[in-house]
XYZ file of C-alpha atoms in Angstrom:
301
model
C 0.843 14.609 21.271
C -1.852 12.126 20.905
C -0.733 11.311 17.204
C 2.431 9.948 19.110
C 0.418 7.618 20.970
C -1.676 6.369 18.549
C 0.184 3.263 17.381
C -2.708 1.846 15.355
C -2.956 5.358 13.276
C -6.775 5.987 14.448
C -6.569 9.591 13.536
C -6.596 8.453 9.686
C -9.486 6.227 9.330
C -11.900 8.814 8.719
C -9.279 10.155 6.169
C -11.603 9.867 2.835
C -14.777 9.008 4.474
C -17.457 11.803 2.879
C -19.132 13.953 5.543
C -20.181 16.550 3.706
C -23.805 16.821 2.685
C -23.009 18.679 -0.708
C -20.694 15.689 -1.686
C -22.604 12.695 -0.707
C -25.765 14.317 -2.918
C -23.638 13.810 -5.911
C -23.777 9.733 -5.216
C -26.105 7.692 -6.411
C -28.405 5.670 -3.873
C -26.500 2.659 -4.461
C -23.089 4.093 -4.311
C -23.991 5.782 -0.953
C -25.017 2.841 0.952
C -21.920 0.782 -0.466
C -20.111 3.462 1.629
C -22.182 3.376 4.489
C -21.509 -0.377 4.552
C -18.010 0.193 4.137
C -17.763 2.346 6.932
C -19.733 0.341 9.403
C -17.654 -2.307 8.572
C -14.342 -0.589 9.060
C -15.835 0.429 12.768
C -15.968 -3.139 13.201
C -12.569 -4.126 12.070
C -11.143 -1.097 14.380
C -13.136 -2.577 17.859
C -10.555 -5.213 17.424
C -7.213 -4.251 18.991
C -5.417 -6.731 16.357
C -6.536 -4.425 13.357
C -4.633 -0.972 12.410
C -4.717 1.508 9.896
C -2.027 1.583 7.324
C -0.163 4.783 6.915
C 1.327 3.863 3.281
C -1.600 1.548 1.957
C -4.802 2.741 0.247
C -7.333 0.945 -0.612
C -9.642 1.573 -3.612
C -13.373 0.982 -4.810
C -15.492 1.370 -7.779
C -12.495 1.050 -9.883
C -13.661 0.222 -13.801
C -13.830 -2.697 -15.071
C -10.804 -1.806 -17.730
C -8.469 -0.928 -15.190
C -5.595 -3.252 -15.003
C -2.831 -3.215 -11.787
C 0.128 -1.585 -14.858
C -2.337 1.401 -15.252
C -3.424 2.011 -12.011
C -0.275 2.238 -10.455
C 0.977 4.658 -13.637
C -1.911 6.898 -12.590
C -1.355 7.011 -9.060
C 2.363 7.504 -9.781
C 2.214 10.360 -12.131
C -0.515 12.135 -9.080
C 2.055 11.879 -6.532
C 4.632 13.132 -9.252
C 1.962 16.462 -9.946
C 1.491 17.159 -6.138
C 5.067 17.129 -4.993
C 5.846 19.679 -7.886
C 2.710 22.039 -7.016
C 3.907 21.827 -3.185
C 7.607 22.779 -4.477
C 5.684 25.612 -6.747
C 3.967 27.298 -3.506
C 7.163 26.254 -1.018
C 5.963 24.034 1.310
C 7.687 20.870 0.306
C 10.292 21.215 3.362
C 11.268 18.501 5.097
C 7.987 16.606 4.233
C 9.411 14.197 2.474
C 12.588 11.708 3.021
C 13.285 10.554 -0.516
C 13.941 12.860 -3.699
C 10.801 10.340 -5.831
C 7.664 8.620 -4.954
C 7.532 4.736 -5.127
C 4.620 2.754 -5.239
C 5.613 -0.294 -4.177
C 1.941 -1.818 -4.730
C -0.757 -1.782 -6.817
C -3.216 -4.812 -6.831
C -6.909 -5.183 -7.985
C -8.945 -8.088 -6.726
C -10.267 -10.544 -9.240
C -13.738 -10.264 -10.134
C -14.384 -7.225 -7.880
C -13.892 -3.347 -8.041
C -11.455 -3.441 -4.576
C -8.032 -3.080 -5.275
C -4.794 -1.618 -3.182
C -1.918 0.453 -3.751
C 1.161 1.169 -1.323
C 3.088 3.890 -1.414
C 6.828 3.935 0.137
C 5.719 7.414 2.369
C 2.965 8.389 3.790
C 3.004 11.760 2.739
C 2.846 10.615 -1.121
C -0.221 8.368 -0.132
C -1.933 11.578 1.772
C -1.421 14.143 -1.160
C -2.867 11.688 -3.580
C -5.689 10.278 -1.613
C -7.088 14.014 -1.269
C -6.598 14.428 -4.827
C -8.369 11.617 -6.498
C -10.903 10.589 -3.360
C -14.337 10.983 -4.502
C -13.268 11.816 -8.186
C -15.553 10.724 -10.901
C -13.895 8.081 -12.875
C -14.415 9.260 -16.175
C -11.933 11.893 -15.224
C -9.399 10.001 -13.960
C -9.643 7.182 -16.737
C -10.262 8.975 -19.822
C -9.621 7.701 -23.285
C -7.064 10.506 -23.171
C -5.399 10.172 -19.544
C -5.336 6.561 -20.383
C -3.755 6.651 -23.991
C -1.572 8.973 -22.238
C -0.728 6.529 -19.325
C -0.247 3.558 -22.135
C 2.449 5.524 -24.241
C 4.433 5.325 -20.967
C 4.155 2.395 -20.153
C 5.755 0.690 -23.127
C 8.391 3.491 -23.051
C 8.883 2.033 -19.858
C 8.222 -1.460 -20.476
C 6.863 -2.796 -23.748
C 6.421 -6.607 -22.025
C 4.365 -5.202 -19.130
C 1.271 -4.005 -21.643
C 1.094 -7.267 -23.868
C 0.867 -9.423 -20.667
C -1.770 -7.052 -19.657
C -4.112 -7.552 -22.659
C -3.749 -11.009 -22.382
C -5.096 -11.230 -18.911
C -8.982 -12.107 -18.688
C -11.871 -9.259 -18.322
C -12.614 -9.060 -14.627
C -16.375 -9.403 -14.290
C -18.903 -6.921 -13.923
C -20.948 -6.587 -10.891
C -21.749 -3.840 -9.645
C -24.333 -1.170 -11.133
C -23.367 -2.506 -14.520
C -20.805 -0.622 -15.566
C -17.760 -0.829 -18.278
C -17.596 -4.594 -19.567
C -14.304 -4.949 -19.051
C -12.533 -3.140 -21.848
C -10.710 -0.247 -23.278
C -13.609 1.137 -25.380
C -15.752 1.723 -22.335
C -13.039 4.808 -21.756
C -14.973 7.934 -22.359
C -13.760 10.721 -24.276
C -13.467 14.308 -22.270
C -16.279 16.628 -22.956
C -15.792 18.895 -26.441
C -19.411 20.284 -26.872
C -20.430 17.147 -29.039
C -22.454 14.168 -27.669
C -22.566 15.889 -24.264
C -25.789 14.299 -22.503
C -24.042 10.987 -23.803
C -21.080 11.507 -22.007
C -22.897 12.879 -18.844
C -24.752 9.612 -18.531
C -21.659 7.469 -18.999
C -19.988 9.654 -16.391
C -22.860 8.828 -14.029
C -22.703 5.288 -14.054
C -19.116 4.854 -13.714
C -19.209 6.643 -10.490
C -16.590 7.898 -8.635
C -13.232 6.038 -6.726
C -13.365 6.115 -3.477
C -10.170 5.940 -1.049
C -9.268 5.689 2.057
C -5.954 4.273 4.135
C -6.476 0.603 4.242
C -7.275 -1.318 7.774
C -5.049 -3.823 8.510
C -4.941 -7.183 10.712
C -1.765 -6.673 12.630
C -1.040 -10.123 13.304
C -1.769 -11.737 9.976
C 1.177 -8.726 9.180
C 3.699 -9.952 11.531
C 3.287 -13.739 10.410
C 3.881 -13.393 6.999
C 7.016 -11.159 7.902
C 8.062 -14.065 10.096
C 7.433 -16.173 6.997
C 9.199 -14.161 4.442
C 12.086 -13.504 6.937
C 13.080 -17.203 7.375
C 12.643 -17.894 3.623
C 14.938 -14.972 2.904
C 17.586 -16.549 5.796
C 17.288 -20.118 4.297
C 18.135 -18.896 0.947
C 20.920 -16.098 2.063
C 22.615 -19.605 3.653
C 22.578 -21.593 0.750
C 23.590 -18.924 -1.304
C 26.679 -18.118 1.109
C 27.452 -22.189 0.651
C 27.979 -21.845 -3.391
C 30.101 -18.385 -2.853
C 32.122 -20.734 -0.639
C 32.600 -23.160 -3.370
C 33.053 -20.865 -5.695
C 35.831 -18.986 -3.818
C 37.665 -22.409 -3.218
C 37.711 -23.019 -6.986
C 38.647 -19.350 -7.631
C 41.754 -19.797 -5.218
C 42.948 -22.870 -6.693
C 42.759 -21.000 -10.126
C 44.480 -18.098 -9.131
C 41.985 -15.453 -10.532
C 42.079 -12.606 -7.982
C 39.762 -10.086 -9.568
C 36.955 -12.296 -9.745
C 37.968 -13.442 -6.001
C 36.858 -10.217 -4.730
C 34.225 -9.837 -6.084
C 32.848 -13.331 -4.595
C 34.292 -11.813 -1.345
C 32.136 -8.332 -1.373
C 29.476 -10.627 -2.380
C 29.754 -12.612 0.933
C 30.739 -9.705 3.129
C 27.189 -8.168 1.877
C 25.416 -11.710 2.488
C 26.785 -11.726 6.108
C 25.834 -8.522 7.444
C 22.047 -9.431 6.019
C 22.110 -12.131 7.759
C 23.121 -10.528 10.827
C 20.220 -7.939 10.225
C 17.574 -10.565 9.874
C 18.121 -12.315 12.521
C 15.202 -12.014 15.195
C 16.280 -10.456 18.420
C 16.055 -12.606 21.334
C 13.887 -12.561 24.505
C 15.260 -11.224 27.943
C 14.794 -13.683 29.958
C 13.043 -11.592 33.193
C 13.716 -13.621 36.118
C 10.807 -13.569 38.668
C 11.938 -12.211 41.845
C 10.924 -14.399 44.880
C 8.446 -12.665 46.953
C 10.181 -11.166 50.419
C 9.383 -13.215 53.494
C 7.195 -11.381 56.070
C 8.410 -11.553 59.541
C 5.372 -11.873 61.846
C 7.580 -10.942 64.853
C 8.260 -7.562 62.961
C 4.931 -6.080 62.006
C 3.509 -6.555 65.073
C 6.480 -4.812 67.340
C 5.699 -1.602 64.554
C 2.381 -1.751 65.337
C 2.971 -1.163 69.266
């Protein structure tokens, strides 16, 4: 199978890309070029054999101004929530997945730009949504409705999360100018009442694009590397106080808290053990066999 082979997943990167000529009349002139520019520049990326594309990890454009990281990744969560139960409604939710949930695991939106990211734990999650919402105009994704909606969750989930989120700066507008950065810029959904209003807003928010993001390989691997030895340095020192701490715990005779300092440790050496990098075989060269003149020329006669 040739999907086997692929080990920089080339088969997705035109995964989101419009082709259709019906769809890419709907986009404006400016919004079509943007993703003309984006492709072309993915092609680019991909001539390099350093760069792959992600499997998990979408990346995003033309998000609105108002959209902070908390909401975005409610929105993308509660997608992958609605797909998975409208595969399990027509049966075909059979071994596609390996967890029971989705997880995002995350959602990020560059300053001062419309770009943002967000990483799902499968692949199948990121798929399902990515056809979903790809090409979606934003007013229907980020209603004043969706969004109210999305807000009541998240301070049922986590009332901290939102007030650090309206404290953050506006991100700045530039591109097509579009929502200034705030909550009132959310449009209501059409009810027969200021219609041509809402068709105009509608139109100059534009719609998300998404597509599985390209990836520099090596940049990858070095900040694993990185985060690796940080996560051994501090797995050692934190083995060193359970040490201590078991000494003291001995002296004072207090076995219930001494095993629980001991599972502690037992779990802190077998991650230790995981995260240690395996070692190079060392290949010995083989010295190169000595041709016998003599030899070759009797076999020739």
């Amino acid at each position: 199978d040739k999907r086997t082979k692929d080990t920089r997943n080339l088969y997705l990167a035109k995964e989101g890309v419009i082709m259709n000529e019906q769809e890419m009349s709907q986009l404006s002139p400016i919004e079509l070029n943007r993703r003309i520019e984006a492709w072309k520049e993915k092609q680019a990326k991909l001539q390099n054999p350093n760069f792959h594309v992600s499997k998990t990890r979408l990346s995003l454009r033309n998000i609105p101004g108002f959209v902070r990281p908390n909401l975005l990744k409610q929105l993308f969560h509660d997608t992958a929530v609605r797909m998975r139960l409208k595969l399990k409604d027509t049966g075909n939710d059979d071994g596609v997945f390996e967890f029971a949930h989705p997880k995002l695991l995350q959602s990020k939106i560059v300053k001062k730009s419309r770009f943002g990211f967000i990483e799902f734990r499968e692949h199948s999650d990121a798929l399902l949504v990515l056809r979903e919402l790809n090409n979606t105009n934003n007013a229907e994704i980020f209603s004043r409705k969706n969004v109210a909606i999305e807000k009541e969750k998240m301070v049922e989930d986590n009332p901290a999360a939102v007030e650090d989120e309206d404290e953050d700066e506006p991100e700045e507008d530039d591109v097509e100018e579009q929502d200034e950065g705030d909550m009132k810029h959310a449009i209501d959904e059409d009810d027969g009442i200021n219609t041509r209003r809402n068709k105009k807003q509608k139109d100059k928010m534009g719609r998300i694009q998404i597509e599985f993001a390209v990836e520099n390989m090596k940049k990858i691997h070095i900040h694993n590397e990185k985060v690796r030895i940080g996560q051994m340095k501090w797995r050692k020192v934190s083995m060193e106080k359970l040490k201590d701490k078991m000494k003291i715990l001995k002296a004072q005779k207090q076995e219930k808290e001494l095993k629980v300092v001991q599972n502690k440790m037992t779990k802190l050496q077998t991650a230790i053990k995981k995260s240690v990098a395996p070692k190079k075989k060392n290949i010995s060269k083989k010295a190169p066999k000595k041709v016998n003149k003599w030899t070759t020329t009797i076999k020739r006669f």
